[in-house]
mmCIF file of C-alpha atoms in Angstrom:
data_model
loop_
_atom_site.group_PDB
_atom_site.id
_atom_site.type_symbol
_atom_site.label_atom_id
_atom_site.label_comp_id
_atom_site.label_asym_id
_atom_site.label_seq_id
_atom_site.Cartn_x
_atom_site.Cartn_y
_atom_site.Cartn_z
ATOM 1 C CA MET A 16 148.237 16.762 61.959
ATOM 2 C CA PRO A 17 145.215 18.922 61.122
ATOM 3 C CA SER A 18 141.863 17.369 60.321
ATOM 4 C CA LEU A 19 141.318 16.608 56.670
ATOM 5 C CA PRO A 20 138.067 17.913 55.149
ATOM 6 C CA LEU A 21 137.088 14.526 53.788
ATOM 7 C CA GLN A 22 133.337 14.297 53.527
ATOM 8 C CA ARG A 23 133.340 10.802 52.046
ATOM 9 C CA LEU A 24 135.927 8.173 51.414
ATOM 10 C CA ASP A 25 135.149 5.593 48.798
ATOM 11 C CA ARG A 26 133.401 2.578 50.329
ATOM 12 C CA ASN A 27 135.653 0.282 48.331
ATOM 13 C CA ALA A 28 137.854 -1.545 50.859
ATOM 14 C CA ALA A 29 140.933 -1.434 48.613
ATOM 15 C CA VAL A 30 140.639 2.335 48.259
ATOM 16 C CA ALA A 31 140.137 2.733 52.021
ATOM 17 C CA ARG A 32 143.274 0.641 52.678
ATOM 18 C CA ARG A 33 145.299 2.837 50.318
ATOM 19 C CA TRP A 34 144.074 5.972 52.110
ATOM 20 C CA SER A 35 144.932 4.428 55.459
ATOM 21 C CA ALA A 36 148.423 3.461 54.263
ATOM 22 C CA ALA A 37 149.032 6.957 52.895
ATOM 23 C CA ILE A 38 147.887 8.625 56.119
ATOM 24 C CA HIS A 39 149.959 6.169 58.179
ATOM 25 C CA ALA A 40 153.041 7.001 56.104
ATOM 26 C CA HIS A 41 152.584 10.777 56.411
ATOM 27 C CA PRO A 42 155.624 12.525 57.971
ATOM 28 C CA ALA A 43 153.423 13.905 60.791
ATOM 29 C CA LYS A 44 152.917 10.282 61.945
ATOM 30 C CA PRO A 45 149.275 10.593 63.037
ATOM 31 C CA ASP A 46 148.068 8.102 65.635
ATOM 32 C CA GLY A 47 144.974 7.239 63.653
ATOM 33 C CA ILE A 48 142.000 8.412 61.665
ATOM 34 C CA LEU A 49 138.810 10.040 62.956
ATOM 35 C CA CYS A 50 135.947 9.912 60.472
ATOM 36 C CA PRO A 51 132.183 9.500 60.104
ATOM 37 C CA ALA A 52 130.956 5.958 60.754
ATOM 38 C CA ARG A 53 130.189 4.046 57.574
ATOM 39 C CA HIS A 54 126.806 2.763 58.779
ATOM 40 C CA ASP A 55 125.871 5.934 60.694
ATOM 41 C CA PRO A 56 127.545 9.091 59.351
ATOM 42 C CA ALA A 57 126.077 11.085 62.261
ATOM 43 C CA ARG A 58 128.496 9.223 64.558
ATOM 44 C CA THR A 59 132.277 9.387 64.581
ATOM 45 C CA VAL A 60 134.624 6.408 64.618
ATOM 46 C CA CYS A 61 138.314 6.247 65.393
ATOM 47 C CA ALA A 62 140.780 3.896 63.743
ATOM 48 C CA VAL A 63 143.973 3.789 65.786
ATOM 49 C CA PHE A 64 147.265 2.750 64.217
ATOM 50 C CA GLU A 65 149.341 0.085 65.956
ATOM 51 C CA ARG A 66 152.074 2.592 66.781
ATOM 52 C CA ALA A 67 149.720 4.394 69.194
ATOM 53 C CA LYS A 68 148.778 1.370 71.296
ATOM 54 C CA SER A 69 151.166 2.257 74.132
ATOM 55 C CA ALA A 70 149.191 5.478 74.672
ATOM 56 C CA LEU A 71 145.903 3.585 75.104
ATOM 57 C CA ARG A 72 144.498 1.549 77.925
ATOM 58 C CA ALA A 73 141.517 -0.752 77.986
ATOM 59 C CA GLU A 74 138.996 -0.454 80.757
ATOM 60 C CA GLU A 75 136.496 -3.183 81.581
ATOM 61 C CA LEU A 76 133.050 -1.614 81.689
ATOM 62 C CA GLY A 77 131.054 -4.790 82.150
ATOM 63 C CA SER A 78 128.423 -6.446 80.055
ATOM 64 C CA LEU A 79 125.816 -4.488 78.119
ATOM 65 C CA VAL A 80 123.150 -6.534 79.889
ATOM 66 C CA ASP A 81 124.409 -5.494 83.343
ATOM 67 C CA GLY A 82 121.955 -3.263 85.159
ATOM 68 C CA ALA A 83 124.278 -0.239 85.076
ATOM 69 C CA LEU A 84 124.700 -0.424 81.291
ATOM 70 C CA LEU A 85 121.093 -1.227 80.348
ATOM 71 C CA PRO A 86 120.303 2.449 79.587
ATOM 72 C CA THR A 87 123.243 2.522 77.146
ATOM 73 C CA LEU A 88 122.115 -0.725 75.515
ATOM 74 C CA SER A 89 118.538 0.557 75.288
ATOM 75 C CA GLU A 90 119.690 3.777 73.629
ATOM 76 C CA LEU A 91 121.794 1.879 71.086
ATOM 77 C CA LEU A 92 118.957 -0.492 70.241
ATOM 78 C CA ASP A 93 116.475 2.381 69.889
ATOM 79 C CA THR A 94 118.873 4.407 67.733
ATOM 80 C CA TYR A 95 119.226 1.607 65.197
ATOM 81 C CA GLY A 96 115.707 0.174 65.420
ATOM 82 C CA LEU A 97 116.940 -3.116 66.893
ATOM 83 C CA GLY A 98 115.781 -5.343 69.717
ATOM 84 C CA LEU A 99 116.802 -8.410 71.662
ATOM 85 C CA VAL A 100 115.118 -11.779 71.541
ATOM 86 C CA PRO A 101 115.488 -14.396 74.256
ATOM 87 C CA ASP A 102 117.653 -17.422 73.591
ATOM 88 C CA VAL A 103 115.237 -20.312 73.130
ATOM 89 C CA SER A 104 117.794 -23.090 72.886
#
């Protein structure tokens, strides 16, 4: 199915569910929806329909606080202006 030139879907959850149901029911049977992230339109998110799960596999990458993934965590925190605070309990 070709990409749809949708620049913005309504942020109303009910409207988004109707769009999702309509796309899911399309005769081309797309595996999911690729669209701009709601909280960061510069990034792309993928919503995968249940029917495509057999084509996917999960891969354990470890914890974001593992040494190998600290650069990724640091980039994410910097991108969104966030930080970590130590657990004081």
